[in-house]
Coordinates of C-alpha atoms and ligand atoms in Angstrom, one line a residue:
M1 CA -23.0 -8.6 -7.7
T2 CA -20.3 -8.8 -5.5
C3 CA -19.6 -5.1 -2.5
Y4 CA -16.2 -4.1 -3.3
A5 CA -14.5 -1.4 -1.4
F6 CA -11.6 0.4 -2.9
I7 CA -9.4 2.5 -1.4
G8 CA -6.8 4.0 -3.6
L9 CA -8.1 5.5 -7.0
G10 CA -4.8 6.6 -8.4
N11 CA -3.9 6.1 -11.8
M12 CA -3.8 2.5 -11.1
G13 CA -6.8 1.9 -8.9
G14 CA -9.1 4.3 -10.7
G15 CA -9.1 1.7 -14.1
M16 CA -9.4 -0.7 -11.7
A17 CA -12.2 0.0 -10.1
A18 CA -14.0 1.6 -13.2
V19 CA -13.7 -2.1 -14.9
L20 CA -15.4 -3.7 -11.6
A21 CA -18.1 -1.1 -12.1
A22 CA -18.4 -1.7 -15.6
A23 CA -19.2 -5.4 -14.8
G24 CA -21.9 -4.4 -12.5
H25 CA -20.7 -4.7 -8.8
E26 CA -21.0 -2.4 -6.0
V27 CA -17.5 -0.5 -5.6
R28 CA -17.3 2.0 -2.4
A29 CA -15.0 4.0 -3.7
S30 CA -12.3 5.8 -1.0
D31 CA -9.0 8.0 -1.7
L32 CA -7.7 11.1 0.2
S33 CA -7.7 12.9 -3.3
A34 CA -11.0 14.4 -3.7
D35 CA -10.1 14.4 -7.6
A36 CA -9.4 10.9 -7.9
L37 CA -12.5 9.9 -6.0
A38 CA -14.8 12.5 -8.5
R39 CA -12.9 10.6 -11.5
A40 CA -14.2 7.0 -9.6
V41 CA -17.4 8.1 -9.0
A42 CA -17.8 9.3 -12.9
A43 CA -16.9 5.7 -13.9
G44 CA -19.6 4.3 -11.8
A45 CA -18.5 4.0 -8.4
T46 CA -20.0 5.1 -5.0
S47 CA -18.0 7.7 -3.1
S48 CA -17.7 6.7 0.7
A49 CA -16.7 9.5 3.0
S50 CA -13.7 7.6 4.6
A51 CA -12.0 4.3 4.5
L52 CA -13.7 2.9 7.1
D53 CA -16.9 3.7 5.8
A54 CA -16.4 1.7 2.6
V55 CA -15.3 -1.1 4.3
S56 CA -18.0 -1.9 6.2
G57 CA -20.1 -4.5 5.0
A58 CA -18.4 -5.1 2.2
E59 CA -17.1 -8.6 1.0
V60 CA -14.3 -7.7 -0.8
V61 CA -11.7 -4.8 -0.1
I62 CA -9.0 -3.7 -2.5
T63 CA -6.1 -1.7 -1.8
M64 CA -3.9 0.1 -4.5
L65 CA -1.7 2.7 -2.5
P66 CA 1.9 3.9 -3.2
A67 CA 3.7 2.1 -0.4
G68 CA 4.0 0.1 2.8
T69 CA 3.3 2.8 5.0
H70 CA 0.0 3.6 3.3
V71 CA -1.0 0.4 2.7
H72 CA 0.1 -0.2 6.6
E73 CA -2.0 3.1 7.8
V74 CA -4.9 1.9 6.1
Y75 CA -5.3 -1.5 7.5
Q76 CA -4.7 0.1 11.0
Q77 CA -7.2 2.6 10.6
A78 CA -9.8 1.1 8.8
V79 CA -9.6 -2.5 7.0
L80 CA -8.6 -4.6 10.2
A81 CA -11.4 -3.0 12.8
G82 CA -14.2 -2.2 9.9
A83 CA -14.2 -5.3 7.6
A84 CA -16.7 -7.6 8.0
R85 CA -15.6 -11.3 9.5
N86 CA -14.7 -13.6 6.7
A87 CA -14.1 -10.7 3.9
L88 CA -11.3 -11.1 1.6
V89 CA -9.0 -8.3 2.1
I90 CA -6.6 -8.1 -0.9
D91 CA -3.9 -5.7 -1.0
C92 CA -3.1 -5.2 -5.1
S93 CA -0.1 -2.5 -4.5
T94 CA 3.5 -3.0 -4.3
I95 CA 5.1 -3.2 -1.2
D96 CA 7.5 -4.6 0.6
V97 CA 7.5 -8.5 1.9
D98 CA 7.7 -7.8 5.4
T99 CA 4.6 -5.3 5.4
A100 CA 2.9 -7.3 3.6
R101 CA 3.1 -10.2 5.9
L102 CA 2.4 -8.1 8.9
V103 CA -0.7 -6.9 7.7
A104 CA -1.8 -10.5 6.5
G105 CA -0.9 -11.7 10.2
Q106 CA -3.0 -9.1 11.9
A107 CA -6.2 -9.2 9.2
T108 CA -5.8 -13.2 10.1
A109 CA -6.1 -12.6 13.8
A110 CA -9.0 -10.2 12.8
G111 CA -11.1 -13.1 11.4
L112 CA -10.7 -11.8 8.0
R113 CA -9.2 -13.4 4.7
P114 CA -6.0 -11.7 3.5
A115 CA -4.0 -11.8 0.3
D116 CA -1.3 -9.6 -1.2
A117 CA -1.9 -9.5 -5.1
P118 CA 0.8 -7.0 -7.0
V119 CA 0.3 -6.7 -10.7
S120 CA 2.1 -6.9 -13.8
G121 CA 1.0 -4.5 -16.6
G122 CA 0.9 -0.5 -16.4
V123 CA -2.3 2.1 -16.4
T124 CA -3.6 0.6 -20.0
A125 CA -4.0 -3.2 -18.7
A126 CA -5.3 -1.5 -15.5
A127 CA -8.4 0.6 -17.5
A128 CA -8.5 -2.8 -20.0
G129 CA -8.9 -5.5 -17.3
G130 CA -5.6 -7.2 -18.4
L131 CA -3.8 -7.2 -15.3
T132 CA -1.6 -10.0 -14.5
F133 CA -2.0 -10.3 -10.3
M134 CA 0.8 -12.3 -8.6
V135 CA -1.0 -13.8 -5.4
G136 CA 0.3 -14.7 -1.2
C137 CA -2.8 -16.2 0.3
A138 CA -3.6 -19.0 1.8
E139 CA -4.3 -22.2 -0.6
D140 CA -8.1 -22.7 0.7
D141 CA -8.6 -18.8 -0.2
F142 CA -7.3 -19.0 -3.6
A143 CA -10.3 -19.5 -5.5
D144 CA -12.6 -16.9 -4.0
V145 CA -9.3 -14.6 -4.2
E146 CA -9.4 -15.6 -8.3
A147 CA -12.9 -15.2 -9.0
V148 CA -13.0 -11.4 -7.3
L149 CA -9.8 -10.1 -9.2
R150 CA -10.9 -12.4 -12.2
P151 CA -13.2 -9.2 -13.9
M152 CA -9.7 -7.0 -13.6
A153 CA -7.2 -9.5 -14.8
K154 CA -5.5 -11.4 -18.0
T155 CA -4.0 -13.7 -15.4
V156 CA -4.1 -14.8 -11.4
V157 CA -1.5 -16.8 -10.2
R158 CA -1.2 -18.0 -6.6
A159 CA 2.9 -17.8 -6.2
G160 CA 2.6 -19.0 -2.4
D161 CA 1.3 -18.1 1.3
A162 CA 1.2 -14.5 2.5
G163 CA 3.7 -12.3 1.2
A164 CA 5.0 -14.5 -1.7
G165 CA 3.1 -12.3 -4.7
Q166 CA 5.1 -9.3 -3.4
A167 CA 8.1 -11.6 -3.4
A168 CA 7.5 -12.8 -7.0
K169 CA 6.8 -9.1 -8.0
I170 CA 10.2 -8.1 -7.2
C171 CA 12.4 -10.7 -8.3
N172 CA 10.6 -10.4 -11.7
N173 CA 11.1 -6.5 -11.6
M174 CA 14.8 -7.1 -10.7
L175 CA 15.2 -9.6 -13.7
L176 CA 13.4 -7.1 -15.7
G177 CA 15.6 -4.4 -15.2
I178 CA 18.5 -6.3 -15.2
S179 CA 17.7 -8.1 -18.9
M180 CA 16.9 -4.2 -20.0
I181 CA 20.2 -2.7 -19.1
G182 CA 21.7 -6.1 -21.3
A183 CA 20.0 -5.3 -23.9
C184 CA 20.5 -1.5 -23.9
E185 CA 24.3 -2.3 -23.6
A186 CA 24.4 -4.8 -26.0
L187 CA 22.5 -2.5 -28.5
S188 CA 25.3 0.6 -27.7
L189 CA 28.3 -1.9 -28.4
A190 CA 26.8 -3.0 -31.6
E191 CA 26.1 0.2 -32.8
G192 CA 29.7 0.8 -32.0
L193 CA 31.1 -1.9 -33.8
G194 CA 29.3 -0.9 -37.0
L195 CA 26.6 -3.4 -36.7
D196 CA 23.1 -2.3 -38.1
P197 CA 21.2 -2.7 -34.3
E198 CA 18.0 -3.3 -35.7
R199 CA 19.8 -6.4 -38.0
F200 CA 21.3 -7.3 -34.5
V201 CA 17.8 -7.4 -32.6
E202 CA 16.9 -9.7 -35.6
I203 CA 20.0 -12.0 -34.5
A204 CA 20.0 -11.9 -31.4
S205 CA 16.2 -12.5 -30.8
A206 CA 17.3 -16.0 -32.7
S207 CA 20.0 -16.6 -30.8
S208 CA 20.8 -17.1 -27.0
G209 CA 21.1 -13.4 -26.3
Q210 CA 17.0 -13.5 -27.0
C211 CA 14.9 -12.0 -23.9
W212 CA 11.8 -10.3 -23.6
S213 CA 13.4 -6.7 -23.0
L214 CA 15.0 -7.3 -26.5
T215 CA 12.5 -9.3 -28.5
S216 CA 9.0 -7.9 -27.3
Y217 CA 9.9 -4.1 -25.8
C218 CA 12.9 -3.3 -27.7
P219 CA 14.8 -0.2 -26.5
W220 CA 15.9 0.9 -30.3
P221 CA 13.4 2.2 -32.2
G222 CA 12.2 0.6 -35.2
P223 CA 11.8 -3.1 -34.1
V224 CA 9.1 -3.5 -31.9
A225 CA 6.4 -1.3 -32.8
A226 CA 4.1 -0.9 -29.9
A227 CA 7.6 -0.1 -27.9
P228 CA 7.8 2.9 -26.1
S229 CA 10.8 3.3 -28.0
N230 CA 8.9 4.3 -30.7
R231 CA 6.8 7.6 -29.1
G232 CA 9.9 9.3 -27.0
Y233 CA 9.8 7.0 -24.6
E234 CA 6.5 7.9 -23.2
G235 CA 3.8 6.0 -21.5
G236 CA 5.1 2.2 -20.2
F237 CA 6.5 1.7 -17.5
A238 CA 8.4 4.8 -16.0
G239 CA 11.7 4.8 -14.4
A240 CA 11.0 6.2 -11.3
M241 CA 8.4 2.9 -10.5
M242 CA 11.5 0.4 -11.9
L243 CA 13.5 2.4 -9.2
K244 CA 10.5 1.8 -6.6
D245 CA 11.1 -1.8 -7.2
L246 CA 14.8 -2.2 -7.5
K247 CA 15.0 -0.8 -4.0
L248 CA 12.3 -2.9 -2.4
A249 CA 14.5 -5.8 -3.8
Q250 CA 17.7 -4.3 -2.6
G251 CA 15.6 -4.1 0.6
A252 CA 14.0 -7.7 0.5
A253 CA 17.9 -8.9 -0.4
A254 CA 19.4 -7.3 2.8
S255 CA 16.8 -9.0 4.9
V256 CA 17.5 -12.4 3.9
G257 CA 21.2 -11.8 2.8
A258 CA 21.0 -12.8 -0.5
S259 CA 23.5 -12.0 -3.4
T260 CA 22.0 -9.8 -5.9
P261 CA 25.1 -7.1 -7.3
L262 CA 23.5 -6.9 -10.6
G263 CA 20.2 -6.0 -8.9
A264 CA 22.1 -3.4 -7.3
Q265 CA 23.6 -2.1 -10.2
A266 CA 20.3 -1.9 -11.6
E267 CA 19.5 0.3 -8.6
A268 CA 22.1 2.7 -9.3
L269 CA 21.5 2.9 -12.8
Y270 CA 17.7 3.8 -12.5
A271 CA 18.6 6.6 -9.6
L272 CA 20.6 8.0 -12.1
F273 CA 17.9 7.6 -15.1
D274 CA 15.5 9.1 -12.4
R275 CA 18.1 11.8 -11.1
L276 CA 18.9 13.1 -14.7
G277 CA 15.1 13.8 -14.9
Y278 CA 13.9 11.0 -17.2
G279 CA 12.2 9.2 -14.2
E280 CA 8.7 9.8 -16.1
K281 CA 10.0 8.2 -19.3
D282 CA 9.7 4.3 -19.9
F283 CA 12.4 2.6 -18.4
S284 CA 13.8 1.4 -21.6
G285 CA 14.8 4.9 -22.3
L286 CA 18.0 4.2 -20.3
I287 CA 19.6 3.1 -23.4
Q288 CA 20.1 6.9 -24.7
V289 CA 21.3 7.7 -21.3
L290 CA 24.4 4.8 -22.2
R291 CA 24.5 6.6 -25.7
G292 CA 24.9 9.7 -24.4
R293 CA 22.0 10.7 -26.5
L294 CA 20.1 12.8 -23.8
D295 CA 18.2 14.7 -26.6
L296 CA 16.6 11.8 -27.7
L297 CA 14.9 12.1 -24.2
A298 CA 13.7 15.6 -24.1
Ligands
NAD1 P1 -0.8 6.7 -7.8 O1 -0.2 7.8 -6.9 O2 -1.4 7.2 -8.9 O3 -2.6 6.1 -6.6 C1 -2.3 6.2 -5.3 C2 -3.6 6.5 -4.7 O4 -3.5 6.5 -3.8 C3 -3.8 7.9 -5.0 O5 -4.8 8.7 -5.3 C4 -3.7 8.9 -3.2 O6 -4.6 9.7 -2.8 C5 -4.2 7.5 -2.9 N1 -3.7 7.4 -1.3 C6 -2.6 7.4 -0.7 N2 -2.7 7.2 0.7 C7 -4.0 7.0 1.0 C8 -4.9 6.6 1.9 N3 -4.3 6.4 2.9 N4 -6.4 6.5 2.1 C9 -6.8 6.6 0.8 N5 -5.8 6.7 -0.1 C10 -4.9 7.0 -0.4 O7 -0.1 5.0 -7.5 P2 -0.3 4.2 -8.7 O8 0.5 4.6 -10.1 O9 -1.7 4.2 -9.0 O10 0.3 3.0 -8.4 C11 -0.2 2.6 -7.2 C12 0.2 1.1 -6.7 O11 0.3 0.3 -8.1 C13 1.8 1.1 -6.3 O12 2.0 0.6 -5.6 C14 2.6 1.1 -7.6 O13 3.9 0.5 -7.4 C15 1.7 -0.3 -8.1 N6 2.0 -0.3 -9.9 C16 1.8 0.5 -10.7 C17 2.1 0.6 -12.1 C18 1.7 1.8 -12.8 O14 2.3 1.6 -14.1 N7 1.5 2.9 -12.2 C19 2.3 -0.6 -12.7 C20 2.3 -1.7 -11.3 C21 2.2 -1.6 -10.0

């Protein structure tokens, strides 16, 4: 049994903490929201009075927070001063690379073993222990990081040193956003040209246009039974979350002078999707904006 401190028990963290508790580990939970904390306790965690209280004496500290500012604050207020020497301190939130590297440097200086480990997979995967973790940490720490993430994971992969997990996550999601828009545009054009869109999915899936967005997560209802397009674009990966990740990608691109014009276009399109009021809908719903069929998103 391992003693985990878990800070941030929202949509993702709540499911992850429940999985750890169900695997027989001690989970000391902390969240600003009393409701989130109560749900975690109902799922087997122990309530802590504060984040500082939760991290004291824990072997592993996991944070699952909305953004870099929250992670920075929790590290300054609790993790850096309160975590036991040599503890693994693992941030699973999706945040900017600069903040990830900053807190990792501070944690190392405080005698802790930091890792950034953002996830791929949504709320369902979090609750089922089926997440993919992309890890940035010292090579020597990876075996221990992998072992403590394992109960919550389908896959744990090391991307490199501090910040590399966040870098891999935002590059992946920028690619995903761009490829989804490509799939939506191609389907929209196919329809306009009188092709049967389902037939087009079959053809492109066996041709050089094949990509995950089209073949495994098709935005056109029908071809992929499990895709959110078949349930009114409910569930799945919210457009607002995609927008957040695309903004992080553009910020990162600006910081290193990388040229990412399609990433910028993708951010603009998902900002529009969000502005139209569909931020909570799955990101593949963008196809209905391109088709002018907002009625299919209602
Ligand atoms: P959420 O808003 O549901 O949960 C965040 C929790 O953090 C909330 O319960 C909030 O009260 C708590 N919190 C905020 N500040 C705090 C503080 N200072 N101390 C303690 N608790 C604090 O968010 P989420 O959907 O669970 O996402 C968490 C992270 O996971 C984000 O970085 C997000 O980008 C990433 N992510 C989310 C998904 C998804 O599908 N929801 C998928 C992959 C990655």
